[in-house]
CSV table of C-alpha atoms in Angstrom, one decimal:
chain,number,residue,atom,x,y,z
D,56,UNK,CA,0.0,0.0,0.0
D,57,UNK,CA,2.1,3.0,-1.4
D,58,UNK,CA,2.3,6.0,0.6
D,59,UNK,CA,1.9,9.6,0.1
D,60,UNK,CA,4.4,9.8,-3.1
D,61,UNK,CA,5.5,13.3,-4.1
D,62,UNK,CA,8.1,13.9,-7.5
D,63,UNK,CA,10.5,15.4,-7.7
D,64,UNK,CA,12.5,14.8,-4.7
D,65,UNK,CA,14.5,17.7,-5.4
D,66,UNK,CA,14.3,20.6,-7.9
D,67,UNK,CA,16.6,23.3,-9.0
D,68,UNK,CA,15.4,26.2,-11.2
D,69,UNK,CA,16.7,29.8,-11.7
D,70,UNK,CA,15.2,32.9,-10.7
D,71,UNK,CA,11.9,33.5,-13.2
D,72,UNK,CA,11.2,30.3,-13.6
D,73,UNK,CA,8.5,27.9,-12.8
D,74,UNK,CA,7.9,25.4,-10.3
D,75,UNK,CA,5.5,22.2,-10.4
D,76,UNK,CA,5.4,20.0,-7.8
D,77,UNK,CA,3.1,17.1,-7.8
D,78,UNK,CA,1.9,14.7,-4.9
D,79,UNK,CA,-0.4,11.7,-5.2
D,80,UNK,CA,-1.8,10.9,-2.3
D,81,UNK,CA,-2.5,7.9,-0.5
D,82,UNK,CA,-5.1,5.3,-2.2
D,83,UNK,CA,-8.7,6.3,-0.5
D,84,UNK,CA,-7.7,9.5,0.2
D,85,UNK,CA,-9.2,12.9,-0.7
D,86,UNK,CA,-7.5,15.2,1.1
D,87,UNK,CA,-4.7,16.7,0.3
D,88,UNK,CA,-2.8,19.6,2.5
D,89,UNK,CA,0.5,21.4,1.1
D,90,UNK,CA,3.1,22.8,3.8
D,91,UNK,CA,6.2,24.1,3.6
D,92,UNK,CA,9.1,23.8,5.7
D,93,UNK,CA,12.0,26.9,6.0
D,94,UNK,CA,15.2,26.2,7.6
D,95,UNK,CA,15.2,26.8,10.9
D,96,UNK,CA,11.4,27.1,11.3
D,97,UNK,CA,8.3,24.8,11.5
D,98,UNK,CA,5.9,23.6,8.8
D,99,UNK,CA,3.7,26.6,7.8
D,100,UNK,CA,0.0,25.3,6.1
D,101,UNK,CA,-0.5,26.3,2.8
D,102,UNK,CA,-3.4,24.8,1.2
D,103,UNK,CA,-6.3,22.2,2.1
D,104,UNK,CA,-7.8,20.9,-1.0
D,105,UNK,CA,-10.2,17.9,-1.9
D,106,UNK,CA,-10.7,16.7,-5.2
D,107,UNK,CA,-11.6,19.2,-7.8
D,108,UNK,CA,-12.3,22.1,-4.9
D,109,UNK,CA,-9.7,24.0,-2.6
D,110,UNK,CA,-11.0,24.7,0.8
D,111,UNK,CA,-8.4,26.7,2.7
D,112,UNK,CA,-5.8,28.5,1.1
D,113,UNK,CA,-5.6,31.0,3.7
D,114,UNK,CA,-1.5,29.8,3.8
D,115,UNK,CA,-0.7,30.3,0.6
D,116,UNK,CA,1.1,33.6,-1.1
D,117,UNK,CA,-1.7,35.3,-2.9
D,118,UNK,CA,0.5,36.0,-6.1
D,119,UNK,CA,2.6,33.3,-8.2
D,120,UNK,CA,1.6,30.2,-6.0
D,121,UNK,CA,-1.4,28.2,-6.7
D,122,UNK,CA,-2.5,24.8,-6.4
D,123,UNK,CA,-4.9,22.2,-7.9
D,124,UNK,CA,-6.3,18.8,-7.3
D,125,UNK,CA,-8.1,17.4,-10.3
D,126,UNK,CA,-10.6,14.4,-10.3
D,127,UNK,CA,-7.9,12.6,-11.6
D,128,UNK,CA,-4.4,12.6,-11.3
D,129,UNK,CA,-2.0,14.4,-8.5
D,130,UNK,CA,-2.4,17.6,-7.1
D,131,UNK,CA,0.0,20.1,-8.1
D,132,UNK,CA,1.7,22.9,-6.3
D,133,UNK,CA,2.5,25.7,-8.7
D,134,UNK,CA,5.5,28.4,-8.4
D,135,UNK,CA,5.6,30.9,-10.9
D,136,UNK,CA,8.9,33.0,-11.3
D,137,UNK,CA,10.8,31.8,-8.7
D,138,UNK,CA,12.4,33.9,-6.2
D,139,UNK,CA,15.5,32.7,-3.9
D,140,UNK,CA,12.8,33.2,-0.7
D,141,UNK,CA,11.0,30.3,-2.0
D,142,UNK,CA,13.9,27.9,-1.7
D,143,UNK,CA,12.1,25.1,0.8
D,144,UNK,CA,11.2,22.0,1.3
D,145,UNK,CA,7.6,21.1,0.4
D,146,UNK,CA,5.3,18.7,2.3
D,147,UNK,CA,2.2,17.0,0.0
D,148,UNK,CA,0.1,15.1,3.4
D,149,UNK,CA,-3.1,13.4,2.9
D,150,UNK,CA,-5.8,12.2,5.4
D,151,UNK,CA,-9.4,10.0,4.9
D,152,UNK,CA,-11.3,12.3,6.5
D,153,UNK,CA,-11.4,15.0,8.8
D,154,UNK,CA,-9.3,13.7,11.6
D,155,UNK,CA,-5.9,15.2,11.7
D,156,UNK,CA,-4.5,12.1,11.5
D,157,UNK,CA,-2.1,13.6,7.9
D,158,UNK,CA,0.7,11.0,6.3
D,159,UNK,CA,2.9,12.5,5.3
D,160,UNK,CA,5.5,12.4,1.9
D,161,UNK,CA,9.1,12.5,1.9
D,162,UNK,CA,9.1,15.9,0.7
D,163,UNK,CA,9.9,18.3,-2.5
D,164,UNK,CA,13.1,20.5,-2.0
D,165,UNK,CA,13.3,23.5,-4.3
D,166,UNK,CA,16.4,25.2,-4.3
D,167,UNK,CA,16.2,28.6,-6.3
D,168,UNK,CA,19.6,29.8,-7.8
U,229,UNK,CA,-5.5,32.2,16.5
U,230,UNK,CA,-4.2,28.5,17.0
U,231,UNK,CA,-0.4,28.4,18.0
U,232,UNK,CA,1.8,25.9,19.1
U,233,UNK,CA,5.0,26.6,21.2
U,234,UNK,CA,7.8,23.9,21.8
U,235,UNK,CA,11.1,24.3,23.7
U,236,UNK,CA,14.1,25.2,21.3
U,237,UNK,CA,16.8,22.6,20.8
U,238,UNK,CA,18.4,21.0,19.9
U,239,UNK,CA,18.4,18.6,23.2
U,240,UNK,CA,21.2,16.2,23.6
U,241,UNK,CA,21.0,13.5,25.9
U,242,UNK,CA,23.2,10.0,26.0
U,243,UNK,CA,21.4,6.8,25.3
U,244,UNK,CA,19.0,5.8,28.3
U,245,UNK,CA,18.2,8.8,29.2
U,246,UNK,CA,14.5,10.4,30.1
U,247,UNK,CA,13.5,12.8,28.0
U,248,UNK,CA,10.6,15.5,28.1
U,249,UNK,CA,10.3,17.9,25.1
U,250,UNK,CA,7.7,20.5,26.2
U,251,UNK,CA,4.9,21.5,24.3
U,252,UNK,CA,1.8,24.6,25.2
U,253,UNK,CA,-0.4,25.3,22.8
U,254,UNK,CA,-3.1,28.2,22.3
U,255,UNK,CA,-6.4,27.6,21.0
U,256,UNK,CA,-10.3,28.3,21.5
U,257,UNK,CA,-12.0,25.2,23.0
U,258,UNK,CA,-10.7,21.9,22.9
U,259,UNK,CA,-8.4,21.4,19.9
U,260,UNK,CA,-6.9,18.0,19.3
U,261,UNK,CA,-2.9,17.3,19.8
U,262,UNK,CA,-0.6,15.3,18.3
U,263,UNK,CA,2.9,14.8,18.2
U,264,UNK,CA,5.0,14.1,14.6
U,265,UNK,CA,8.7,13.0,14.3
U,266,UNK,CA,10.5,13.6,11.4
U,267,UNK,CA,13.7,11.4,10.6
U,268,UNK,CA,16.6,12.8,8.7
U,269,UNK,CA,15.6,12.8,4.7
U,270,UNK,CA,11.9,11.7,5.0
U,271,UNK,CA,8.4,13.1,5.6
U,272,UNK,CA,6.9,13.7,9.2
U,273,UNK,CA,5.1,10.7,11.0
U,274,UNK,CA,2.4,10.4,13.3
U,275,UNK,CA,3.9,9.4,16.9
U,276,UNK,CA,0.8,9.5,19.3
U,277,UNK,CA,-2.5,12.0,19.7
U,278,UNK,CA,-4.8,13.2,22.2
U,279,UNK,CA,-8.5,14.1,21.6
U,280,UNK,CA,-9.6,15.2,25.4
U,281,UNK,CA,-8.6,16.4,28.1
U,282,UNK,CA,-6.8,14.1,30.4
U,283,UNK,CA,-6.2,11.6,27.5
U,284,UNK,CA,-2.7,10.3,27.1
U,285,UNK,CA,-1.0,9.6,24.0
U,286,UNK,CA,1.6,6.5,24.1
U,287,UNK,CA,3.3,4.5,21.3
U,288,UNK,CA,6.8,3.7,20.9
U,289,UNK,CA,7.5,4.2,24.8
U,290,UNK,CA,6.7,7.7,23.8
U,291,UNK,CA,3.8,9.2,26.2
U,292,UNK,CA,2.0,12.6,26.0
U,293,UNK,CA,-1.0,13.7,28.5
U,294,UNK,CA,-3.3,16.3,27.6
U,295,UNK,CA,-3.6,18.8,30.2
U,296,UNK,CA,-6.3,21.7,29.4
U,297,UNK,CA,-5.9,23.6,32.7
U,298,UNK,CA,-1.9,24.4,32.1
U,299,UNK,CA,-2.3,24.0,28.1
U,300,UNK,CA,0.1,21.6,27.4
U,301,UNK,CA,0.9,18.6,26.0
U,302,UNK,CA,4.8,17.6,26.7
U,303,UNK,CA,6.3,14.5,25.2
U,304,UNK,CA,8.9,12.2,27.4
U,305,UNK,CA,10.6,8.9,27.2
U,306,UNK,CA,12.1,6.7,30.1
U,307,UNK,CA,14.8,5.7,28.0
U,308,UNK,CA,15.5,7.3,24.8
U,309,UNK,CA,17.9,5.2,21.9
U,310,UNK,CA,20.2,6.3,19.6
U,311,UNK,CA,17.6,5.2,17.2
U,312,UNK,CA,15.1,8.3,18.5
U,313,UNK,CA,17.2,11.2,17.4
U,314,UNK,CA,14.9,12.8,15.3
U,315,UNK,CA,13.2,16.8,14.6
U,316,UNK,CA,9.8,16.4,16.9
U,317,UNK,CA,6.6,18.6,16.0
U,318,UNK,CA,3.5,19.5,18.3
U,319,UNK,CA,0.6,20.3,16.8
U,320,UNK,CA,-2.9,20.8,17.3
U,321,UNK,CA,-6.3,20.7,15.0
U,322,UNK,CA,-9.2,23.0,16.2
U,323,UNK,CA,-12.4,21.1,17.7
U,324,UNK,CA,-14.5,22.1,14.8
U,325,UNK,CA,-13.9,23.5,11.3
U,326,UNK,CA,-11.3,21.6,9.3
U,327,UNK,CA,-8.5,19.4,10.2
U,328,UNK,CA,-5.4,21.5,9.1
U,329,UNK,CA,-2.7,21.2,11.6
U,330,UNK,CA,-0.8,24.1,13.2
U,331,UNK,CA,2.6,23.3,13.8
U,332,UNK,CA,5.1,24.0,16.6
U,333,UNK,CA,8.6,24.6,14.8
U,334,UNK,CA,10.0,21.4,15.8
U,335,UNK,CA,12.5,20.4,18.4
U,336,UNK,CA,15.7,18.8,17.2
U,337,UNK,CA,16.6,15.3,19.5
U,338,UNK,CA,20.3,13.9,19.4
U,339,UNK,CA,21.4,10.9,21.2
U,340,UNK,CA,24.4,9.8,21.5
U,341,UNK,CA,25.7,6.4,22.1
């Protein structure tokens, strides 16, 4: 029974350019939460999404980021034109329902040059 | 708003040790609680929760107690291992609403042979 799978591991990309990270979740599950994690601090939320709908994006940068999760295939976190403040590592969790109970993926690191 | 406030580490202890990694938390009503433990490369994983009041949390020899009245919820060990150094996270859910977690920033945990 896979786990939360997120691709790429890690990701380089120059100043301007875009970002896609993707994250499937686990199988039965549809929710899907985005976090980010900045060295030296904690995970900050980002988005809450279920399929097709985003519920909470109160976390999330109101300009270049934005975030989908389509009826079918992964969710996606967008980046458009990258800055070097965005360099982080990026958490995809899912959950069954409403219980906090999140598993979590191994994680998206985005270095910005 | 929710909030989450661990001690700062990183704590270093030699193997055997007892370990307590405080935890308070700030919230309206009674929020859920749960601990997460990251290990070096990987995604965070679910180490033990608390629903109520007074509940206590245990897996792994790991125990947290859920104390409203002094709004905490501090994780200890009897006897940590090498095995246990790890980043560990507190966070809550709110009693209502949606499940998105708020996170502490994480306390780093080294032990040493």
């Amino acid at each position: 029974n896979a786990g939360v799978m997120q691709n790429p591991r890690h990701l380089v990309r120059r100043r301007g350019q875009e970002a896609r990270l993707r994250c499937s979740p686990m199988k039965g599950h549809s929710h899907v939460y985005w976090y980010r994690q900045l060295p030296e601090e904690g995970l900050k939320f980002m988005v809450y999404l279920q399929k097709e709908n985003i519920i909470d994006e109160s976390g999330m940068p109101k300009e270049r980021f934005s975030a989908e999760f389509p009826k079918e295939g992964p969710s996606i976190l967008r980046i458009q034109q990258v800055v070097r403040g965005d360099s982080a590592a990026y958490f995809c969790a899912s959950s069954f329902g409403n219980t906090g109970e999140l598993f979590f993926g191994e994680g998206s690191r985005l270095t910005v040059l | 708003g929710n909030s989450v406030t661990q001690m700062e580490g990183p704590v270093t202890l030699s193997e055997e040790a007892f370990l307590t990694i405080n935890c308070t938390y700030t919230a309206t009503g009674y929020p859920s609680l749960f601990w997460y433990v990251q290990y070096p490369g990987e995604g965070l994983q679910l180490l033990l929760k608390a629903t109520k009041a007074d509940d206590k949390g245990s897996n792994k020899g790991f125990e947290a107690t859920y104390r409203k009245e002094t709004t905490s919820f501090h994780l200890e060990k009897g006897s940590v291992q090498v095995s246990d150094s790890a980043v560990y996270f507190c966070a809550l859910t709110p009693p209502s609403g949606y499940s998105t977690l708020t996170f502490g920033k994480g306390t780093m945990l080294l032990v040493s042979p």
